[in-house]
PDB file of C-alpha atoms in Angstrom:
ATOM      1  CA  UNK A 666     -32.743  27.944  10.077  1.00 72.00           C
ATOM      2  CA  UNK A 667     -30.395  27.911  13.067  1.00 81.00           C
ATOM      3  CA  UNK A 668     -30.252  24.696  15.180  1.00 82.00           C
ATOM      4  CA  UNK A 669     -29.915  24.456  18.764  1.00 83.00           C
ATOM      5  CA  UNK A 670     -26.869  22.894  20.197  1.00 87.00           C
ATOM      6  CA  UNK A 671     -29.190  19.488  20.851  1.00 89.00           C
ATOM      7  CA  UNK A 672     -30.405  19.151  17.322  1.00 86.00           C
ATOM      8  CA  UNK A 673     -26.552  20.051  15.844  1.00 87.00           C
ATOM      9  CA  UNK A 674     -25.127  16.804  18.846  1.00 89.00           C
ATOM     10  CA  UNK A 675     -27.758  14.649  17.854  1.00 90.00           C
ATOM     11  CA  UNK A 676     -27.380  15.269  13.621  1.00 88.00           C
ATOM     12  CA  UNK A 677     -23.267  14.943  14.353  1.00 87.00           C
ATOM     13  CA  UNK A 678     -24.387  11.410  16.717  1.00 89.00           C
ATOM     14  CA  UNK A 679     -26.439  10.408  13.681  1.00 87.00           C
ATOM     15  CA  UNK A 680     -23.672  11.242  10.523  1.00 86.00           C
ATOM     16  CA  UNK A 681     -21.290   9.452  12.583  1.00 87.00           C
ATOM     17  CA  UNK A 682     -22.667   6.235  14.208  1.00 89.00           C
ATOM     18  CA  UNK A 683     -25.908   5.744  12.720  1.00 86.00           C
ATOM     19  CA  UNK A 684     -25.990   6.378   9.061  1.00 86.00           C
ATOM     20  CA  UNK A 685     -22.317   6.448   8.353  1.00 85.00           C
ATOM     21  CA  UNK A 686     -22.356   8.413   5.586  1.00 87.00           C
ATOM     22  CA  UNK A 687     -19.181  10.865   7.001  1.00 87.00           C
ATOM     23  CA  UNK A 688     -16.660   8.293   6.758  1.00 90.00           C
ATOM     24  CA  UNK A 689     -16.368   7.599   2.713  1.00 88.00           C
ATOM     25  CA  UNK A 690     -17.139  11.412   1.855  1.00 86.00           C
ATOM     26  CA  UNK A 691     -13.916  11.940   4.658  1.00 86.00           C
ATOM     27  CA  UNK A 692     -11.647   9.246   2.668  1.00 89.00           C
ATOM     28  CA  UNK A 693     -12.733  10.821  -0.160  1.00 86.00           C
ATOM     29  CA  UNK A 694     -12.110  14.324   0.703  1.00 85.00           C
ATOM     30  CA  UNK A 695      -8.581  13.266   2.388  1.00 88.00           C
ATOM     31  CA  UNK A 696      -7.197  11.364   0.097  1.00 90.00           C
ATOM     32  CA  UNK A 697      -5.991  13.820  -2.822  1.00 88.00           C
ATOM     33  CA  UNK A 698      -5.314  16.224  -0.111  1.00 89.00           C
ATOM     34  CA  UNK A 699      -2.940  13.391   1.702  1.00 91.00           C
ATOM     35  CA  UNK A 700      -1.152  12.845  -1.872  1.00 93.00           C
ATOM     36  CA  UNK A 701      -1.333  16.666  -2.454  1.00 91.00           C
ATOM     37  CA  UNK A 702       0.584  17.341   0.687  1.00 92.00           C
ATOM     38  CA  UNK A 703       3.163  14.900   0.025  1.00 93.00           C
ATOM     39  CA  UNK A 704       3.811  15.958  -3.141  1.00 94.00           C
ATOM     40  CA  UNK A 705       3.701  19.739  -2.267  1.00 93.00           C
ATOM     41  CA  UNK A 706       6.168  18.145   0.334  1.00 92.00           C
ATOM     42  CA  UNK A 707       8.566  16.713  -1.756  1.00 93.00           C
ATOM     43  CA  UNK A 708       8.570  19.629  -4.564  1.00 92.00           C
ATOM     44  CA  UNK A 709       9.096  22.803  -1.681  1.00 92.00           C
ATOM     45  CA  UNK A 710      11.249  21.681   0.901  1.00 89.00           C
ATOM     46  CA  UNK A 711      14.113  20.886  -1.813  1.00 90.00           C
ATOM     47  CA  UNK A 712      13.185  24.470  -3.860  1.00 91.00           C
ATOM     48  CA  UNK A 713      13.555  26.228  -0.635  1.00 89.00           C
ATOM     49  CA  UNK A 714      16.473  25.154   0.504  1.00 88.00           C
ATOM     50  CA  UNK A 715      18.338  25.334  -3.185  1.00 89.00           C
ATOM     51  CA  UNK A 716      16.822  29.017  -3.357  1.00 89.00           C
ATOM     52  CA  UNK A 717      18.592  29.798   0.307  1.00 86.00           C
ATOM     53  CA  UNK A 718      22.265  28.200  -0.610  1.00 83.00           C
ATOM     54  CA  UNK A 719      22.419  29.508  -4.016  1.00 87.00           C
ATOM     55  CA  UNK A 720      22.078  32.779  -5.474  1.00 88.00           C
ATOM     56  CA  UNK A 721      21.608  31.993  -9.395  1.00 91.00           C
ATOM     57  CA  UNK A 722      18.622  29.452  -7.943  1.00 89.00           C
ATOM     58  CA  UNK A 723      17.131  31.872  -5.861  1.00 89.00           C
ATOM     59  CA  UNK A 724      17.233  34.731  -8.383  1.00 90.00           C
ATOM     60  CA  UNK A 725      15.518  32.653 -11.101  1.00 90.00           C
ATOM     61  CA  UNK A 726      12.749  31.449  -9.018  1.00 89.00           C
ATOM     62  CA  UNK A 727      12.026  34.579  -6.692  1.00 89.00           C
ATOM     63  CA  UNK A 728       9.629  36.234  -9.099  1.00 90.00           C
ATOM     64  CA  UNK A 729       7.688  32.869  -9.298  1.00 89.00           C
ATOM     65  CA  UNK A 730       7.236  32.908  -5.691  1.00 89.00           C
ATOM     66  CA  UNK A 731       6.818  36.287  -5.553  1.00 88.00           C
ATOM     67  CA  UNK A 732       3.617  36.107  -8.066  1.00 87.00           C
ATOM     68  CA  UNK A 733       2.207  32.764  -6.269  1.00 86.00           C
ATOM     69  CA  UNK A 734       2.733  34.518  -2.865  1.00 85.00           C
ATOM     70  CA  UNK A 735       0.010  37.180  -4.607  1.00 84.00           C
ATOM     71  CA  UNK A 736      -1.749  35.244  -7.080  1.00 82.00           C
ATOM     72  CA  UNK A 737      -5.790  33.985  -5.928  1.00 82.00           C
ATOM     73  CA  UNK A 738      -5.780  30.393  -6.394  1.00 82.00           C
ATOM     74  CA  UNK A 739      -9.747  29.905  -6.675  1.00 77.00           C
ATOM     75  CA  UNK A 740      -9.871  31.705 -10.277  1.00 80.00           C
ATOM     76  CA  UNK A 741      -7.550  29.231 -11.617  1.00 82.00           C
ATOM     77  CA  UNK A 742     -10.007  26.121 -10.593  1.00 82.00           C
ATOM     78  CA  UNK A 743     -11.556  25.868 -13.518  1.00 83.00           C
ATOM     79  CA  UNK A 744      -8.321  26.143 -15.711  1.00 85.00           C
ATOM     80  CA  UNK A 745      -7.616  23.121 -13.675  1.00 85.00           C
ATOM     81  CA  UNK A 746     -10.834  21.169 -14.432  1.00 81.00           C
ATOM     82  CA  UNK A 747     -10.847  22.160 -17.761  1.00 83.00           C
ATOM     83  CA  UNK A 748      -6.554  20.982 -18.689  1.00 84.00           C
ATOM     84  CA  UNK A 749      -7.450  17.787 -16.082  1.00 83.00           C
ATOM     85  CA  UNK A 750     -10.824  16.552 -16.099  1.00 77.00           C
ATOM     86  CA  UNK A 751     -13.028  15.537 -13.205  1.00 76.00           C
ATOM     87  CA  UNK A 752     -10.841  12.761 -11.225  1.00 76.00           C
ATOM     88  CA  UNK A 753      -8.631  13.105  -8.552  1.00 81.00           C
ATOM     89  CA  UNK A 754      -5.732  14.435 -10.327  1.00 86.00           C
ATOM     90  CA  UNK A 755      -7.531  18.373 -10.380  1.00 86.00           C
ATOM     91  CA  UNK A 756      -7.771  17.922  -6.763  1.00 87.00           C
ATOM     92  CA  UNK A 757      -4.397  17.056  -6.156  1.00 90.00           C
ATOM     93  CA  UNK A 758      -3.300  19.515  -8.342  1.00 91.00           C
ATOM     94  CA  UNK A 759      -5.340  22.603  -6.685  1.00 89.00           C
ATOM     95  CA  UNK A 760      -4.075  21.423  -3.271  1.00 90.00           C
ATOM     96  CA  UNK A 761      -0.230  21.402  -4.369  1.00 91.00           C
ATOM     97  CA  UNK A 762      -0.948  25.261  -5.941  1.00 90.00           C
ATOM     98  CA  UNK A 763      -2.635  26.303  -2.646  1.00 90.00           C
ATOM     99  CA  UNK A 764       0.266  24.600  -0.251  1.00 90.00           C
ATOM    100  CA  UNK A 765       3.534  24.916  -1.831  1.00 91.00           C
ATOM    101  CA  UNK A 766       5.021  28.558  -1.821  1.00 90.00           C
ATOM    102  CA  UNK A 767       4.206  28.866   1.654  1.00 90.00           C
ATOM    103  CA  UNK A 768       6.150  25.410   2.339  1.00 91.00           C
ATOM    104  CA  UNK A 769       8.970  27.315   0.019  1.00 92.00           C
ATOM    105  CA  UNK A 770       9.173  30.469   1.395  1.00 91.00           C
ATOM    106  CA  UNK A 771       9.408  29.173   4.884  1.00 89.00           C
ATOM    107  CA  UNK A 772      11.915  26.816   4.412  1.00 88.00           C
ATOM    108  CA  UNK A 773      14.054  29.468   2.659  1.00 89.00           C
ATOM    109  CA  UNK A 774      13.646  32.118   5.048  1.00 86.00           C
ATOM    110  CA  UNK A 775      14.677  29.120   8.142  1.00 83.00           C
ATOM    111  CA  UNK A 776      17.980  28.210   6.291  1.00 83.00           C
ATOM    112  CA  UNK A 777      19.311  31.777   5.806  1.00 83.00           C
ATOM    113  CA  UNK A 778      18.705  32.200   9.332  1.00 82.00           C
ATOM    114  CA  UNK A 779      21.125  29.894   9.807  1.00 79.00           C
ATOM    115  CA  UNK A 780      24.738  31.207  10.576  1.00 79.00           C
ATOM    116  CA  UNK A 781      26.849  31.599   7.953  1.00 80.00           C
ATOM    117  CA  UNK A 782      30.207  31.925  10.472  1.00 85.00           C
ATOM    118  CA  UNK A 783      29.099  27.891  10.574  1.00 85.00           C
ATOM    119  CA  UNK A 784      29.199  27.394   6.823  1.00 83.00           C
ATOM    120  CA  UNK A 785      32.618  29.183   6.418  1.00 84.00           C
ATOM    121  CA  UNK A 786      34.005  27.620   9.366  1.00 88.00           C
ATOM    122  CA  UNK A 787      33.329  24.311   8.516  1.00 86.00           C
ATOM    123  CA  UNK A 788      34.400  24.771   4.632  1.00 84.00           C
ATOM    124  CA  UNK A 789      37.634  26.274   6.270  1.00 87.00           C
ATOM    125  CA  UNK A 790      37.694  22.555   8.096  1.00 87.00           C
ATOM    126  CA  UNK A 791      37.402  20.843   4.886  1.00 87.00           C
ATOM    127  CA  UNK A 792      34.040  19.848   5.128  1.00 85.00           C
ATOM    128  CA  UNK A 793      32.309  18.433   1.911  1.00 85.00           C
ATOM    129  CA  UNK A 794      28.895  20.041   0.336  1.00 81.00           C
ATOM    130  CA  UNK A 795      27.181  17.193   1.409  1.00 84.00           C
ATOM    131  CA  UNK A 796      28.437  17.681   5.063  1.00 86.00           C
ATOM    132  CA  UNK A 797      27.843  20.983   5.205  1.00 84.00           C
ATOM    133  CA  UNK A 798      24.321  20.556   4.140  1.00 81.00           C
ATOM    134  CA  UNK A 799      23.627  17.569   6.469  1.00 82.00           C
ATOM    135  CA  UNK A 800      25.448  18.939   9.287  1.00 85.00           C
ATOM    136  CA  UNK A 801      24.288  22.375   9.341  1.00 84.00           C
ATOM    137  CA  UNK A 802      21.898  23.661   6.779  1.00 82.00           C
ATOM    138  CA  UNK A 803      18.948  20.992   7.309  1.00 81.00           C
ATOM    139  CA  UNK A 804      19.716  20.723  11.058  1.00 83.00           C
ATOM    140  CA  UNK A 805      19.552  24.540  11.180  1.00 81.00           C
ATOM    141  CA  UNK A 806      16.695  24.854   9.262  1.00 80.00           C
ATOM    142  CA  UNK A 807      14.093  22.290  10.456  1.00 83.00           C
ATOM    143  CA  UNK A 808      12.389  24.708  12.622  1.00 82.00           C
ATOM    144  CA  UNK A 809      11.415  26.633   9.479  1.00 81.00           C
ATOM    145  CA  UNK A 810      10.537  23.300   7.456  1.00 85.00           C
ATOM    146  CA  UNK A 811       7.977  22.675  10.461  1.00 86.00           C
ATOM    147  CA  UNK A 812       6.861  25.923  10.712  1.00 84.00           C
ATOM    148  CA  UNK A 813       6.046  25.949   6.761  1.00 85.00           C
ATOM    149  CA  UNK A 814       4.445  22.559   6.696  1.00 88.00           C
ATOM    150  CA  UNK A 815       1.852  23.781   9.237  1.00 87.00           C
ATOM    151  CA  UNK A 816       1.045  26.719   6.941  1.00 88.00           C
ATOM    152  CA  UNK A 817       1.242  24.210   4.168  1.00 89.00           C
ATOM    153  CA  UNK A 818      -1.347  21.333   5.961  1.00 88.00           C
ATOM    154  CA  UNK A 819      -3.881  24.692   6.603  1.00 88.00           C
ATOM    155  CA  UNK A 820      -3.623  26.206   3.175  1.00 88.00           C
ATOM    156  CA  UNK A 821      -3.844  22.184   1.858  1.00 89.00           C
ATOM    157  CA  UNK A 822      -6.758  21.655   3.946  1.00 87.00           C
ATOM    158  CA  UNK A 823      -8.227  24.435   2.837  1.00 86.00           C
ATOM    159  CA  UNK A 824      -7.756  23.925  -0.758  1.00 85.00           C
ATOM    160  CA  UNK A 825      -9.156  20.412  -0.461  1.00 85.00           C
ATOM    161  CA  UNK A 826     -12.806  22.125   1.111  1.00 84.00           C
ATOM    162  CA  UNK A 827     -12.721  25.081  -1.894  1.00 83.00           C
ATOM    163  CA  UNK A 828     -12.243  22.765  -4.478  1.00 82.00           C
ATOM    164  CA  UNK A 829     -15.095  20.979  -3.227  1.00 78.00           C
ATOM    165  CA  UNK A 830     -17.549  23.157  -2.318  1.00 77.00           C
ATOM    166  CA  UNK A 831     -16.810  25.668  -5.631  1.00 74.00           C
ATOM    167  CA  UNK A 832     -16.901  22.893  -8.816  1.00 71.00           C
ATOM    168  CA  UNK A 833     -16.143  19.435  -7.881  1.00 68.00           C
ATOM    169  CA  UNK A 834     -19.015  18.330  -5.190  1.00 73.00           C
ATOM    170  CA  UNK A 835     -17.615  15.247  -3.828  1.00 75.00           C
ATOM    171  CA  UNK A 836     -16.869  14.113  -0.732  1.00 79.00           C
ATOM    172  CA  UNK A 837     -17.370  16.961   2.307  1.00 81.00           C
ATOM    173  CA  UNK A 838     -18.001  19.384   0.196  1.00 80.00           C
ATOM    174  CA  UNK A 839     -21.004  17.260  -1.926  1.00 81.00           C
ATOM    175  CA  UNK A 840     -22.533  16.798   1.502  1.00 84.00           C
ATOM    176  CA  UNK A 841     -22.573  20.213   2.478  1.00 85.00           C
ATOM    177  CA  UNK A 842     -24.142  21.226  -0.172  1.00 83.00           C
ATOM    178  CA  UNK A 843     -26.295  18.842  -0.132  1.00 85.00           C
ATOM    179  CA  UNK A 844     -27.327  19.179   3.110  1.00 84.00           C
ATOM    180  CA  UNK A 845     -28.027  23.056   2.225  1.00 84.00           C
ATOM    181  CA  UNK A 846     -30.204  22.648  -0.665  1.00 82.00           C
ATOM    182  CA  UNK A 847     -32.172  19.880   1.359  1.00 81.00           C
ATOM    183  CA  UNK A 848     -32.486  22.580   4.687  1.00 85.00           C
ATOM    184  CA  UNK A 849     -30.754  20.146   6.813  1.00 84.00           C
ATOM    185  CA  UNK A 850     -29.392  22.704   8.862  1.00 85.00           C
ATOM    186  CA  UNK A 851     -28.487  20.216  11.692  1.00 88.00           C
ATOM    187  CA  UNK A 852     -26.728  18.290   9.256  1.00 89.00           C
ATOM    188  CA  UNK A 853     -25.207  20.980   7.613  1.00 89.00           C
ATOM    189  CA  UNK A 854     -24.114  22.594  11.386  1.00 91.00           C
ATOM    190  CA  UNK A 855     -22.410  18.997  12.363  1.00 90.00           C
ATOM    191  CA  UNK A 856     -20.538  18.529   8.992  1.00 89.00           C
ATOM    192  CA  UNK A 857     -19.320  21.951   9.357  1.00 88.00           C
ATOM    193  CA  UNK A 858     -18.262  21.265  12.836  1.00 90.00           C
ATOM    194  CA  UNK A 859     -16.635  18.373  11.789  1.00 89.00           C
ATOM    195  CA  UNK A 860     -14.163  19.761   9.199  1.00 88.00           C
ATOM    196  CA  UNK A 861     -13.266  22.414  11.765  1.00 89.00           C
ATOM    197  CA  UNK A 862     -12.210  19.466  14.426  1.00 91.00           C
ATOM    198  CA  UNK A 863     -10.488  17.340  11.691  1.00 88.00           C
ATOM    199  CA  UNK A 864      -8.565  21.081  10.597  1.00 88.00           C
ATOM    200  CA  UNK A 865      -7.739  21.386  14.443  1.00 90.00           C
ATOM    201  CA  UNK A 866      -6.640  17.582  14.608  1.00 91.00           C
ATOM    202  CA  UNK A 867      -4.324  17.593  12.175  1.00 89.00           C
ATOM    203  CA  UNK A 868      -2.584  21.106  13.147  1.00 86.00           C
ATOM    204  CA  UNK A 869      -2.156  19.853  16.983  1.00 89.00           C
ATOM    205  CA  UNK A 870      -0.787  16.372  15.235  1.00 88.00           C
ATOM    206  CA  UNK A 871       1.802  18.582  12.884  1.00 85.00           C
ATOM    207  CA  UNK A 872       3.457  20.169  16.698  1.00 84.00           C
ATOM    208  CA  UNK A 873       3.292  16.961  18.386  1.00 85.00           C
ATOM    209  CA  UNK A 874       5.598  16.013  15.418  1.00 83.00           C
ATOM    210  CA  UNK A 875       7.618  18.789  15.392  1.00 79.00           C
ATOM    211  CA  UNK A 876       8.170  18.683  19.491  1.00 81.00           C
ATOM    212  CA  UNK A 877       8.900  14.550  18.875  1.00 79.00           C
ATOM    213  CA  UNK A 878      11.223  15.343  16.265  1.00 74.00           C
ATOM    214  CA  UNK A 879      13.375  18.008  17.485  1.00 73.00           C
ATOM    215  CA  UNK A 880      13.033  18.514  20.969  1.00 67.00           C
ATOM    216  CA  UNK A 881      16.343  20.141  20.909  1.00 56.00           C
ATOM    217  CA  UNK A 882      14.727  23.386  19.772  1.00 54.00           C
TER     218      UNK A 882
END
């Protein structure tokens, strides 16, 4: 049931160039967790850095960290499914539950890391809230952003592949288990092998980012 490395090169050769069949279950696989990234983007980076400049924010929404932080996100799946349906929305949903507090968290951990002697030094200056934030909070804190949005992209990525494999089989996931319940362990071996190289690709694309972005780190 194991196949050798030749039978796993030449069933990854044949997915890829000679059938095909890799490259719409891939867009179909990436493209709720692209929009669930961006969305799990554009909801945590804001929370975390209201939660690290002000106290009343960060008090209310601590304990709802604090439970997603320890909450399993597989059992809620089918809650999911069932409010949502069957289309992409569940998808993008599950990927935004999986991704976001670690996005959060990260991003309000890097700004109070920042140092407050800045803050006070610059309001004693005159600077406006909107300085202060754009001249020392978000510059301060983009290490952290980076740093959560590579947690985020895993846990995302990861999401995406649950999702798939444990009640909607579309995309990767329908192929894999396809691919078991046929005994196409070759198959099965190269599919697996490419989700691990795609999960690789896209952490090794987040740093080249991050180094591109702020190489004065």
């Amino acid at each position: 049931m194991i196949p050798t490395f030749l039978e796993t090169a030449q069933a990854l050769y044949q997915t890829m160039f000679v059938t095909g069949e890799i490259w719409p279950a891939l867009w179909v696989s990436n493209l709720p967790l692209i929009i669930g990234f961006l969305v799990s983007v554009g909801i945590s980076v804001p929370l975390g850095l209201a939660m690290a400049r002000w106290k009343l924010v960060d008090e209310m929404l601590s304990p709802v960290t604090a439970l997603a932080l320890s909450l399993p996100i597989a059992p809620l799946i089918p809650v999911v499914l069932v409010a949502l349906g069957m289309g992409q929305a569940p998808k993008v949903v599950i990927i935004v539950l999986f991704s976001w507090v670690f996005i959060t968290t990260n991003v309000r951990a890097g700004t109070r890391r920042v140092d407050r002697s800045l803050v006070d030094m610059a309001r004693s200056f005159g600077a406006s809230e909107r300085q202060v934030w754009f001249r020392i909070l978000i510059p301060g804190a983009i290490p952290a952003v980076f740093a959560g949005l590579r947690i985020g992209l895993g846990r995302a990525f990861a999401g995406m592949v649950i999702v798939e494999l444990i009640m909607l089989p579309v995309g990767i996931g329908a192929l894999l288990l396809d691919y078991r319940g046929d005994f196409k362990a070759g198959l099965l071996y190269a599919t697996t092998i490419l989700v691990v190289i795609e999960a690789v690709v896209l952490a090794v694309a987040m740093q080249a980012l991050e180094r591109h972005l702020i190489k004065w780190k």
